[in-house]
């Protein structure tokens, strides 16, 4: 695992955007696995700047998002579909048909999850997967559990995740209770992984996930077994690394 410690959120966003830009420049038709949440917002801003400056071309880039709430329509401003358009897709020259996000409006979880795995396979797999890190060690919506889930599946969100995400909704009651997410296996099959993390409130989980035992109780700990992981964090998030 490579760790890049940056002084603050801006610097880590710049670093992460540079790594993604390097991927696109090296392979213009690469497949990017993308994440939502607050951690990657600065990274997306920097990528948009690079596109606006003429330094980055998304015309052949394909994307596959990690997850989506089940039950939210795409025009709901809390859906990850909406988030991705607001924060990246609407601001760069990516072809909408090259972007993929699990469809939260699909009621039949099994069919939608199997379909999403087929989509990723048909793209030839993910070249670079961007991740954030949940306070409980979740990646995507893979919550602490007894096993590492293999493939895209439907999850019941844990109370701590509902609590953490309620800031985006009118109340905790409005946070959907289920989501579709790439499995740990899906994430681990990406050729490269880039995880962005910031803030003191993530310091404990950074130390636990990347310097503690590999266990499904801390889903991100499995990244210790991936051959190409880059973790970009600020000083605060790295402050408890042993
Ligand atoms: C987002 C996702 C989540 C977040 C995690 C951290 O697509 O899958 O795992 O990456 O909850 O969220 P933030 O960045 O808001 O702290």
Tab-separated table of N, CA, C and O in Angstrom, residues 53-155:
chain	number	residue	atom	x	y	z
A	53	UNK	N	-9.215	23.266	-18.419
A	53	UNK	CA	-7.926	23.808	-18.889
A	53	UNK	C	-7.425	23.101	-20.146
A	53	UNK	O	-6.354	23.424	-20.652
A	54	UNK	N	-8.170	22.102	-20.598
A	54	UNK	CA	-7.768	21.378	-21.802
A	54	UNK	C	-6.729	20.288	-21.528
A	54	UNK	O	-6.130	19.748	-22.462
A	55	UNK	N	-6.532	19.957	-20.252
A	55	UNK	CA	-5.509	18.962	-19.913
A	55	UNK	C	-6.064	17.545	-19.805
A	55	UNK	O	-5.298	16.600	-19.592
A	56	UNK	N	-7.373	17.394	-19.880
A	56	UNK	CA	-7.952	16.070	-19.672
A	56	UNK	C	-9.145	15.873	-20.600
A	56	UNK	O	-9.965	16.781	-20.773
A	57	UNK	N	-9.213	14.696	-21.197
A	57	UNK	CA	-10.279	14.387	-22.149
A	57	UNK	C	-11.029	13.141	-21.659
A	57	UNK	O	-10.437	12.069	-21.517
A	58	UNK	N	-12.306	13.318	-21.387
A	58	UNK	CA	-13.118	12.203	-20.875
A	58	UNK	C	-13.912	11.508	-21.985
A	58	UNK	O	-14.760	10.665	-21.699
A	59	UNK	N	-13.648	11.870	-23.261
A	59	UNK	CA	-14.541	11.407	-24.326
A	59	UNK	C	-14.592	9.893	-24.476
A	59	UNK	O	-15.578	9.349	-24.932
A	60	UNK	N	-13.507	9.212	-24.086
A	60	UNK	CA	-13.532	7.748	-24.219
A	60	UNK	C	-13.617	7.032	-22.863
A	60	UNK	O	-13.628	5.806	-22.802
A	61	UNK	N	-13.602	7.825	-21.796
A	61	UNK	CA	-13.601	7.236	-20.443
A	61	UNK	C	-14.953	6.586	-20.155
A	61	UNK	O	-15.997	7.111	-20.522
A	62	UNK	N	-14.889	5.433	-19.480
A	62	UNK	CA	-16.121	4.766	-19.041
A	62	UNK	C	-16.103	4.723	-17.514
A	62	UNK	O	-15.024	4.669	-16.915
A	63	UNK	N	-17.261	4.738	-16.930
A	63	UNK	CA	-17.298	4.732	-15.466
A	63	UNK	C	-18.316	3.717	-14.940
A	63	UNK	O	-19.290	3.381	-15.619
A	64	UNK	N	-18.045	3.245	-13.746
A	64	UNK	CA	-18.980	2.361	-13.040
A	64	UNK	C	-18.982	2.813	-11.583
A	64	UNK	O	-17.934	2.771	-10.925
A	65	UNK	N	-20.116	3.294	-11.102
A	65	UNK	CA	-20.168	3.736	-9.710
A	65	UNK	C	-20.304	2.568	-8.745
A	65	UNK	O	-20.834	1.511	-9.092
A	66	UNK	N	-19.832	2.823	-7.547
A	66	UNK	CA	-19.836	1.807	-6.503
A	66	UNK	C	-21.211	1.376	-6.052
A	66	UNK	O	-21.445	0.205	-5.786
A	67	UNK	N	-22.103	2.369	-5.920
A	67	UNK	CA	-23.337	2.057	-5.203
A	67	UNK	C	-24.443	3.062	-5.499
A	67	UNK	O	-24.212	4.107	-6.112
A	68	UNK	N	-25.616	2.723	-5.039
A	68	UNK	CA	-26.792	3.592	-5.195
A	68	UNK	C	-27.835	3.188	-4.152
A	68	UNK	O	-27.983	2.007	-3.832
A	69	UNK	N	-28.518	4.186	-3.609
A	69	UNK	CA	-29.622	3.881	-2.694
A	69	UNK	C	-30.728	3.165	-3.452
A	69	UNK	O	-31.041	3.523	-4.587
A	70	UNK	N	-31.308	2.177	-2.805
A	70	UNK	CA	-32.462	1.510	-3.411
A	70	UNK	C	-33.723	2.314	-3.081
A	70	UNK	O	-33.940	2.691	-1.933
A	71	UNK	N	-34.501	2.578	-4.109
A	71	UNK	CA	-35.783	3.242	-3.881
A	71	UNK	C	-35.776	4.728	-4.206
A	71	UNK	O	-36.828	5.361	-4.183
A	72	UNK	N	-34.619	5.316	-4.489
A	72	UNK	CA	-34.601	6.734	-4.864
A	72	UNK	C	-34.614	6.851	-6.384
A	72	UNK	O	-33.869	6.150	-7.069
A	73	UNK	N	-35.454	7.744	-6.890
A	73	UNK	CA	-35.465	7.953	-8.339
A	73	UNK	C	-34.234	8.780	-8.722
A	73	UNK	O	-33.639	9.463	-7.890
A	74	UNK	N	-33.891	8.721	-9.992
A	74	UNK	CA	-32.658	9.378	-10.437
A	74	UNK	C	-32.724	10.899	-10.319
A	74	UNK	O	-31.684	11.559	-10.197
A	75	UNK	N	-33.934	11.450	-10.321
A	75	UNK	CA	-34.027	12.911	-10.182
A	75	UNK	C	-34.089	13.352	-8.718
A	75	UNK	O	-34.129	14.543	-8.423
A	76	UNK	N	-34.047	12.404	-7.786
A	76	UNK	CA	-33.984	12.755	-6.367
A	76	UNK	C	-32.592	13.311	-6.089
A	76	UNK	O	-31.591	12.676	-6.432
A	77	UNK	N	-32.521	14.487	-5.464
A	77	UNK	CA	-31.189	15.111	-5.330
A	77	UNK	C	-30.278	14.373	-4.342
A	77	UNK	O	-29.123	14.740	-4.183
A	78	UNK	N	-30.793	13.343	-3.671
A	78	UNK	CA	-29.923	12.516	-2.816
A	78	UNK	C	-29.515	11.207	-3.495
A	78	UNK	O	-28.772	10.409	-2.915
A	79	UNK	N	-29.994	10.982	-4.714
A	79	UNK	CA	-29.565	9.753	-5.394
A	79	UNK	C	-28.122	9.939	-5.846
A	79	UNK	O	-27.661	11.071	-6.075
A	80	UNK	N	-27.416	8.835	-5.950
A	80	UNK	CA	-26.014	8.932	-6.361
A	80	UNK	C	-25.915	9.247	-7.855
A	80	UNK	O	-24.914	9.804	-8.319
A	81	UNK	N	-26.967	8.910	-8.583
A	81	UNK	CA	-27.059	9.304	-9.990
A	81	UNK	C	-27.008	10.831	-10.078
A	81	UNK	O	-26.219	11.405	-10.837
A	82	UNK	N	-27.846	11.484	-9.272
A	82	UNK	CA	-27.915	12.948	-9.249
A	82	UNK	C	-26.567	13.528	-8.820
A	82	UNK	O	-26.034	14.456	-9.437
A	83	UNK	N	-26.008	12.941	-7.767
A	83	UNK	CA	-24.713	13.406	-7.233
A	83	UNK	C	-23.637	13.388	-8.314
A	83	UNK	O	-22.873	14.337	-8.473
A	84	UNK	N	-23.559	12.290	-9.037
A	84	UNK	CA	-22.489	12.156	-10.039
A	84	UNK	C	-22.653	13.169	-11.158
A	84	UNK	O	-21.662	13.709	-11.666
A	85	UNK	N	-23.908	13.452	-11.535
A	85	UNK	CA	-24.132	14.442	-12.587
A	85	UNK	C	-23.778	15.832	-12.089
A	85	UNK	O	-23.105	16.601	-12.785
A	86	UNK	N	-24.199	16.135	-10.847
A	86	UNK	CA	-23.907	17.439	-10.251
A	86	UNK	C	-22.410	17.680	-10.071
A	86	UNK	O	-21.912	18.770	-10.303
A	87	UNK	N	-21.725	16.645	-9.605
A	87	UNK	CA	-20.332	16.833	-9.189
A	87	UNK	C	-19.284	16.518	-10.239
A	87	UNK	O	-18.125	16.875	-10.070
A	88	UNK	N	-19.691	15.799	-11.316
A	88	UNK	CA	-18.689	15.482	-12.338
A	88	UNK	C	-19.260	15.416	-13.746
A	88	UNK	O	-18.854	16.191	-14.617
A	89	UNK	N	-20.188	14.504	-13.986
A	89	UNK	CA	-20.565	14.175	-15.365
A	89	UNK	C	-21.052	15.387	-16.176
A	89	UNK	O	-20.741	15.495	-17.363
A	90	UNK	N	-21.816	16.282	-15.529
A	90	UNK	CA	-22.372	17.412	-16.290
A	90	UNK	C	-21.323	18.464	-16.626
A	90	UNK	O	-21.620	19.426	-17.332
A	91	UNK	N	-20.112	18.295	-16.107
A	91	UNK	CA	-19.095	19.345	-16.270
A	91	UNK	C	-17.911	18.927	-17.130
A	91	UNK	O	-16.976	19.706	-17.313
A	92	UNK	N	-17.925	17.682	-17.602
A	92	UNK	CA	-16.821	17.199	-18.451
A	92	UNK	C	-17.418	16.553	-19.706
A	92	UNK	O	-18.632	16.347	-19.780
A	93	UNK	N	-16.556	16.226	-20.662
A	93	UNK	CA	-17.065	15.684	-21.933
A	93	UNK	C	-17.187	14.161	-21.918
A	93	UNK	O	-16.796	13.487	-22.864
A	94	UNK	N	-17.757	13.641	-20.818
A	94	UNK	CA	-17.967	12.187	-20.763
A	94	UNK	C	-19.276	11.872	-21.509
A	94	UNK	O	-20.230	12.668	-21.461
A	95	UNK	N	-19.324	10.740	-22.237
A	95	UNK	CA	-20.570	10.367	-22.925
A	95	UNK	C	-21.494	9.729	-21.895
A	95	UNK	O	-21.094	8.762	-21.234
A	96	UNK	N	-22.718	10.227	-21.777
A	96	UNK	CA	-23.639	9.671	-20.775
A	96	UNK	C	-23.779	8.155	-20.902
A	96	UNK	O	-23.901	7.454	-19.896
A	97	UNK	N	-23.723	7.641	-22.147
A	97	UNK	CA	-23.884	6.179	-22.312
A	97	UNK	C	-22.668	5.409	-21.794
A	97	UNK	O	-22.716	4.193	-21.654
A	98	UNK	N	-21.582	6.119	-21.495
A	98	UNK	CA	-20.403	5.447	-20.927
A	98	UNK	C	-20.400	5.452	-19.403
A	98	UNK	O	-19.435	5.001	-18.778
A	99	UNK	N	-21.443	6.018	-18.793
A	99	UNK	CA	-21.483	6.064	-17.330
A	99	UNK	C	-22.468	5.007	-16.819
A	99	UNK	O	-23.518	4.794	-17.429
A	100	UNK	N	-22.100	4.356	-15.752
A	100	UNK	CA	-22.929	3.274	-15.199
A	100	UNK	C	-23.063	3.431	-13.687
A	100	UNK	O	-22.056	3.659	-12.999
A	101	UNK	N	-24.283	3.308	-13.233
A	101	UNK	CA	-24.586	3.390	-11.791
A	101	UNK	C	-25.688	2.360	-11.549
A	101	UNK	O	-26.610	2.260	-12.375
A	102	UNK	N	-25.615	1.585	-10.454
A	102	UNK	CA	-26.734	0.660	-10.208
A	102	UNK	C	-28.046	1.447	-10.212
A	102	UNK	O	-28.085	2.595	-9.763
A	103	UNK	N	-29.097	0.834	-10.722
A	103	UNK	CA	-30.380	1.524	-10.837
A	103	UNK	C	-31.227	1.265	-9.594
A	103	UNK	O	-31.810	0.185	-9.442
A	104	UNK	N	-31.271	2.255	-8.724
A	104	UNK	CA	-31.987	2.122	-7.448
A	104	UNK	C	-33.488	2.006	-7.602
A	104	UNK	O	-34.188	1.675	-6.653
A	105	UNK	N	-33.985	2.295	-8.789
A	105	UNK	CA	-35.443	2.206	-8.986
A	105	UNK	C	-35.862	0.779	-9.326
A	105	UNK	O	-37.044	0.479	-9.372
A	106	UNK	N	-34.888	-0.090	-9.576
A	106	UNK	CA	-35.222	-1.478	-9.919
A	106	UNK	C	-35.556	-2.231	-8.631
A	106	UNK	O	-34.735	-2.310	-7.711
A	107	UNK	N	-36.776	-2.744	-8.582
A	107	UNK	CA	-37.286	-3.424	-7.394
A	107	UNK	C	-36.637	-4.789	-7.171
A	107	UNK	O	-36.377	-5.187	-6.035
A	108	UNK	N	-36.375	-5.468	-8.302
A	108	UNK	CA	-35.862	-6.836	-8.207
A	108	UNK	C	-34.346	-6.803	-7.994
A	108	UNK	O	-33.563	-6.660	-8.936
A	109	UNK	N	-33.949	-6.932	-6.732
A	109	UNK	CA	-32.538	-6.755	-6.375
A	109	UNK	C	-31.636	-7.750	-7.088
A	109	UNK	O	-30.568	-7.386	-7.598
A	110	UNK	N	-32.083	-8.998	-7.111
A	110	UNK	CA	-31.220	-10.037	-7.688
A	110	UNK	C	-30.896	-9.751	-9.156
A	110	UNK	O	-29.739	-9.834	-9.577
A	111	UNK	N	-31.951	-9.391	-9.903
A	111	UNK	CA	-31.759	-9.127	-11.332
A	111	UNK	C	-30.882	-7.901	-11.545
A	111	UNK	O	-29.952	-7.911	-12.357
A	112	UNK	N	-31.146	-6.830	-10.790
A	112	UNK	CA	-30.371	-5.599	-10.978
A	112	UNK	C	-28.897	-5.816	-10.607
A	112	UNK	O	-27.993	-5.352	-11.299
A	113	UNK	N	-28.641	-6.545	-9.528
A	113	UNK	CA	-27.260	-6.753	-9.085
A	113	UNK	C	-26.501	-7.650	-10.074
A	113	UNK	O	-25.337	-7.378	-10.401
A	114	UNK	N	-27.180	-8.688	-10.565
A	114	UNK	CA	-26.535	-9.570	-11.549
A	114	UNK	C	-26.253	-8.779	-12.824
A	114	UNK	O	-25.180	-8.897	-13.434
A	115	UNK	N	-27.212	-7.930	-13.206
A	115	UNK	CA	-27.039	-7.106	-14.405
A	115	UNK	C	-25.829	-6.182	-14.236
A	115	UNK	O	-25.010	-6.026	-15.152
A	116	UNK	N	-25.679	-5.597	-13.056
A	116	UNK	CA	-24.571	-4.654	-12.837
A	116	UNK	C	-23.221	-5.354	-12.934
A	116	UNK	O	-22.272	-4.820	-13.504
A	117	UNK	N	-23.149	-6.563	-12.408
A	117	UNK	CA	-21.902	-7.337	-12.538
A	117	UNK	C	-21.591	-7.598	-14.011
A	117	UNK	O	-20.435	-7.522	-14.438
A	118	UNK	N	-22.654	-7.892	-14.795
A	118	UNK	CA	-22.453	-8.134	-16.236
A	118	UNK	C	-21.956	-6.866	-16.927
A	118	UNK	O	-21.110	-6.924	-17.813
A	119	UNK	N	-22.491	-5.727	-16.520
A	119	UNK	CA	-22.063	-4.450	-17.111
A	119	UNK	C	-20.558	-4.261	-16.867
A	119	UNK	O	-19.789	-3.964	-17.786
A	120	UNK	N	-20.132	-4.483	-15.635
A	120	UNK	CA	-18.709	-4.294	-15.300
A	120	UNK	C	-17.850	-5.274	-16.097
A	120	UNK	O	-16.815	-4.900	-16.667
A	121	UNK	N	-18.308	-6.509	-16.190
A	121	UNK	CA	-17.559	-7.516	-16.964
A	121	UNK	C	-17.483	-7.110	-18.430
A	121	UNK	O	-16.427	-7.229	-19.068
A	122	UNK	N	-18.591	-6.587	-18.957
A	122	UNK	CA	-18.609	-6.212	-20.383
A	122	UNK	C	-17.673	-5.033	-20.649
A	122	UNK	O	-17.201	-4.849	-21.769
A	123	UNK	N	-17.381	-4.254	-19.635
A	123	UNK	CA	-16.429	-3.139	-19.794
A	123	UNK	C	-14.985	-3.638	-19.719
A	123	UNK	O	-14.041	-2.883	-19.938
A	124	UNK	N	-14.829	-4.894	-19.354
A	124	UNK	CA	-13.476	-5.448	-19.201
A	124	UNK	C	-12.925	-5.227	-17.798
A	124	UNK	O	-11.717	-5.324	-17.577
A	125	UNK	N	-13.805	-4.922	-16.838
A	125	UNK	CA	-13.376	-4.703	-15.457
A	125	UNK	C	-12.951	-3.256	-15.232
A	125	UNK	O	-12.842	-2.471	-16.172
A	126	UNK	N	-12.720	-2.931	-13.971
A	126	UNK	CA	-12.388	-1.552	-13.586
A	126	UNK	C	-10.869	-1.387	-13.557
A	126	UNK	O	-10.154	-2.203	-12.973
A	127	UNK	N	-10.377	-0.325	-14.193
A	127	UNK	CA	-8.934	-0.063	-14.173
A	127	UNK	C	-8.515	0.612	-12.869
A	127	UNK	O	-7.507	0.250	-12.265
A	128	UNK	N	-9.277	1.622	-12.476
A	128	UNK	CA	-8.934	2.367	-11.250
A	128	UNK	C	-10.216	2.617	-10.474
A	128	UNK	O	-11.150	3.248	-10.990
A	129	UNK	N	-10.264	2.115	-9.261
A	129	UNK	CA	-11.454	2.288	-8.419
A	129	UNK	C	-11.167	3.346	-7.350
A	129	UNK	O	-10.247	3.203	-6.554
A	130	UNK	N	-11.974	4.400	-7.352
A	130	UNK	CA	-11.880	5.438	-6.320
A	130	UNK	C	-12.799	5.047	-5.159
A	130	UNK	O	-13.945	4.657	-5.381
A	131	UNK	N	-12.296	5.190	-3.944
A	131	UNK	CA	-13.088	4.832	-2.755
A	131	UNK	C	-13.001	5.921	-1.690
A	131	UNK	O	-11.970	6.603	-1.587
A	132	UNK	N	-14.064	6.031	-0.888
A	132	UNK	CA	-13.997	6.747	0.378
A	132	UNK	C	-13.965	5.686	1.470
A	132	UNK	O	-13.964	4.486	1.180
A	133	UNK	N	-13.944	6.111	2.711
A	133	UNK	CA	-13.877	5.158	3.830
A	133	UNK	C	-14.921	5.536	4.879
A	133	UNK	O	-14.912	6.670	5.380
A	134	UNK	N	-15.814	4.604	5.196
A	134	UNK	CA	-16.825	4.876	6.232
A	134	UNK	C	-16.212	4.806	7.628
A	134	UNK	O	-15.184	4.152	7.833
A	135	UNK	N	-16.861	5.444	8.590
A	135	UNK	CA	-16.334	5.437	9.975
A	135	UNK	C	-16.252	4.029	10.553
A	135	UNK	O	-15.460	3.759	11.439
A	136	UNK	N	-17.102	3.141	10.069
A	136	UNK	CA	-17.070	1.759	10.564
A	136	UNK	C	-16.231	0.859	9.647
A	136	UNK	O	-16.258	-0.355	9.773
A	137	UNK	N	-15.517	1.468	8.718
A	137	UNK	CA	-14.647	0.690	7.834
A	137	UNK	C	-15.346	0.233	6.568
A	137	UNK	O	-14.785	-0.530	5.792
A	138	UNK	N	-16.581	0.721	6.334
A	138	UNK	CA	-17.246	0.253	5.110
A	138	UNK	C	-16.596	0.868	3.870
A	138	UNK	O	-16.047	1.971	3.907
A	139	UNK	N	-16.648	0.115	2.795
A	139	UNK	CA	-16.283	0.631	1.470
A	139	UNK	C	-17.452	0.284	0.554
A	139	UNK	O	-18.013	-0.804	0.646
A	140	UNK	N	-17.801	1.228	-0.326
A	140	UNK	CA	-19.097	1.109	-0.966
A	140	UNK	C	-20.092	1.082	0.187
A	140	UNK	O	-19.926	1.787	1.191
A	141	UNK	N	-21.105	0.241	0.084
A	141	UNK	CA	-22.008	0.066	1.223
A	141	UNK	C	-21.775	-1.314	1.839
A	141	UNK	O	-22.688	-1.904	2.401
A	142	UNK	N	-20.553	-1.821	1.738
A	142	UNK	CA	-20.224	-3.100	2.377
A	142	UNK	C	-19.948	-2.834	3.847
A	142	UNK	O	-18.881	-2.348	4.221
A	143	UNK	N	-20.946	-3.147	4.650
A	143	UNK	CA	-20.888	-2.871	6.075
A	143	UNK	C	-20.150	-3.982	6.812
A	143	UNK	O	-20.012	-5.091	6.281
A	144	UNK	N	-19.683	-3.714	8.053
A	144	UNK	CA	-19.058	-4.777	8.833
A	144	UNK	C	-19.978	-5.994	8.901
A	144	UNK	O	-21.180	-5.857	9.088
A	145	UNK	N	-19.399	-7.171	8.682
A	145	UNK	CA	-20.211	-8.395	8.594
A	145	UNK	C	-19.348	-9.588	8.965
A	145	UNK	O	-18.188	-9.439	9.372
A	146	UNK	N	-19.919	-10.788	8.801
A	146	UNK	CA	-19.167	-12.013	9.115
A	146	UNK	C	-18.362	-12.482	7.914
A	146	UNK	O	-17.468	-13.310	8.048
A	147	UNK	N	-18.731	-12.018	6.726
A	147	UNK	CA	-18.047	-12.438	5.498
A	147	UNK	C	-17.805	-11.232	4.616
A	147	UNK	O	-18.443	-10.200	4.784
A	148	UNK	N	-16.905	-11.411	3.637
A	148	UNK	CA	-16.702	-10.380	2.619
A	148	UNK	C	-17.638	-10.693	1.449
A	148	UNK	O	-17.454	-11.723	0.785
A	149	UNK	N	-18.628	-9.852	1.163
A	149	UNK	CA	-19.525	-10.153	0.043
A	149	UNK	C	-18.780	-10.113	-1.287
A	149	UNK	O	-17.988	-9.204	-1.538
A	150	UNK	N	-19.046	-11.095	-2.118
A	150	UNK	CA	-18.339	-11.263	-3.393
A	150	UNK	C	-18.734	-10.246	-4.447
A	150	UNK	O	-17.890	-9.601	-5.037
A	151	UNK	N	-20.023	-10.201	-4.718
A	151	UNK	CA	-20.487	-9.488	-5.915
A	151	UNK	C	-21.465	-8.374	-5.539
A	151	UNK	O	-21.792	-8.190	-4.362
A	152	UNK	N	-21.900	-7.641	-6.539
A	152	UNK	CA	-22.896	-6.579	-6.321
A	152	UNK	C	-24.139	-7.186	-5.660
A	152	UNK	O	-24.604	-8.252	-6.062
A	153	UNK	N	-24.626	-6.527	-4.630
A	153	UNK	CA	-25.749	-7.078	-3.870
A	153	UNK	C	-26.546	-5.950	-3.216
A	153	UNK	O	-26.113	-4.790	-3.217
A	154	UNK	N	-27.671	-6.330	-2.650
A	154	UNK	CA	-28.519	-5.360	-1.947
A	154	UNK	C	-28.197	-5.451	-0.459
A	154	UNK	O	-28.122	-6.546	0.086
A	155	UNK	N	-27.969	-4.306	0.205
A	155	UNK	CA	-27.641	-4.338	1.638
A	155	UNK	C	-28.657	-3.561	2.459
A	155	UNK	O	-29.241	-2.591	1.971
